[in-house]
């Protein structure tokens, strides 16, 4: 792979089948077999984030930015929490899914959307499809949180289960898409998904002004790359950090190596960050616009969950705690300057309550 200004040059024979990502009406779907060689992918820009913001008006919630005097005093910084746990279907993923599905042409809407997801993207695509009046099929791991499985089905989507440790979910989904003629919307590596996710950081910066630091959870990189697009345009001097679980630091390894690193499915309580690799779009933006990728332990995630519950009266899923856990660790390590303005994107609150209680009681 070689990176050029605004474009990727990617060998198609490195992909499992001929999958193409195109700007415009065809979006992301299965294409006829392509000749081996090079094709280029145009990276989304901040203009795409602005366009997504306009399209989402009246459909996505403009989630609140909350403060905590206790957090500010304890860690010596000014924290601004963008609470996407209050978004429709309980997570930021609605932004990207609705933005992508809204751009389908008539034929695509008739055939419907298909996606693979550990939970939040599943719900986002299912809900967006219901709102837009199209069918949806979601490929989900059989060990996905019960609440996420139930919610996805409640939005009217057909759920296909698989074993995340033995089955290639992307290959399975592509097969189903080909059989049913549906358009595949991946959870993160799609220009319209990235642009939609970036609207959360755009709103945060519009509401609070410039920031010194922005911490964002990192799985496949959709939220992190979209947030970086917004931050670089609106607050050029803000340092942007992606945050992964220690057990799943493929993004950190990729940034260090200068190439996309693949890992085995990580075992972590942050189920939304159990990805095995970044995407080609997301890696390009992260490599260009993100200052660093850091990691936190599961124990730190539970500490952050407890803080949100006890001090801010919020239920936040483990993945949604990644950003705050890292910001706290940075403050304790004296990385954050006293009084620094720190943006924290709380990515979601979809967690099985029995599992949530068990995590808080065990740690």
PDB file of C-alpha atoms in Angstrom, residues 119 122-123 126-127 130 136 138 140-142 144-162:
ATOM      1  CA  UNK A 119     -23.543  -4.596  18.684  1.00  0.00           C
ATOM      2  CA  UNK A 122     -25.799  -3.438  14.349  1.00  0.00           C
ATOM      3  CA  UNK A 123     -28.393  -1.407  16.202  1.00  0.00           C
ATOM      4  CA  UNK A 126     -31.153  -1.668  12.019  1.00  0.00           C
ATOM      5  CA  UNK A 127     -32.716   1.525  13.354  1.00  0.00           C
ATOM      6  CA  UNK A 130     -36.354   1.029   9.832  1.00  0.00           C
ATOM      7  CA  UNK A 136     -31.603  -4.937   7.067  1.00  0.00           C
ATOM      8  CA  UNK A 138     -26.997  -7.899  10.671  1.00  0.00           C
ATOM      9  CA  UNK A 140     -23.416 -10.466  14.971  1.00  0.00           C
ATOM     10  CA  UNK A 141     -21.179 -12.570  17.238  1.00  0.00           C
ATOM     11  CA  UNK A 142     -23.086 -15.141  19.247  1.00  0.00           C
ATOM     12  CA  UNK A 144     -22.638 -10.198  21.818  1.00  0.00           C
ATOM     13  CA  UNK A 145     -24.300  -8.561  24.843  1.00  0.00           C
ATOM     14  CA  UNK A 146     -27.866  -9.764  25.185  1.00  0.00           C
ATOM     15  CA  UNK A 147     -29.159  -6.197  25.310  1.00  0.00           C
ATOM     16  CA  UNK A 148     -27.536  -5.400  21.956  1.00  0.00           C
ATOM     17  CA  UNK A 149     -28.902  -8.550  20.320  1.00  0.00           C
ATOM     18  CA  UNK A 150     -32.398  -7.857  21.631  1.00  0.00           C
ATOM     19  CA  UNK A 151     -32.328  -4.208  20.563  1.00  0.00           C
ATOM     20  CA  UNK A 152     -31.128  -5.068  17.057  1.00  0.00           C
ATOM     21  CA  UNK A 153     -33.968  -7.524  16.591  1.00  0.00           C
ATOM     22  CA  UNK A 154     -36.465  -5.068  18.068  1.00  0.00           C
ATOM     23  CA  UNK A 155     -35.602  -2.565  15.321  1.00  0.00           C
ATOM     24  CA  UNK A 156     -36.760  -5.136  12.776  1.00  0.00           C
ATOM     25  CA  UNK A 157     -33.444  -6.455  11.458  1.00  0.00           C
ATOM     26  CA  UNK A 158     -32.726 -10.098  10.707  1.00  0.00           C
ATOM     27  CA  UNK A 159     -29.809 -11.236  12.883  1.00  0.00           C
ATOM     28  CA  UNK A 160     -27.320 -13.882  11.689  1.00  0.00           C
ATOM     29  CA  UNK A 161     -25.064 -15.197  14.469  1.00  0.00           C
ATOM     30  CA  UNK A 162     -21.437 -16.395  14.167  1.00  0.00           C
TER      31      UNK A 162
END
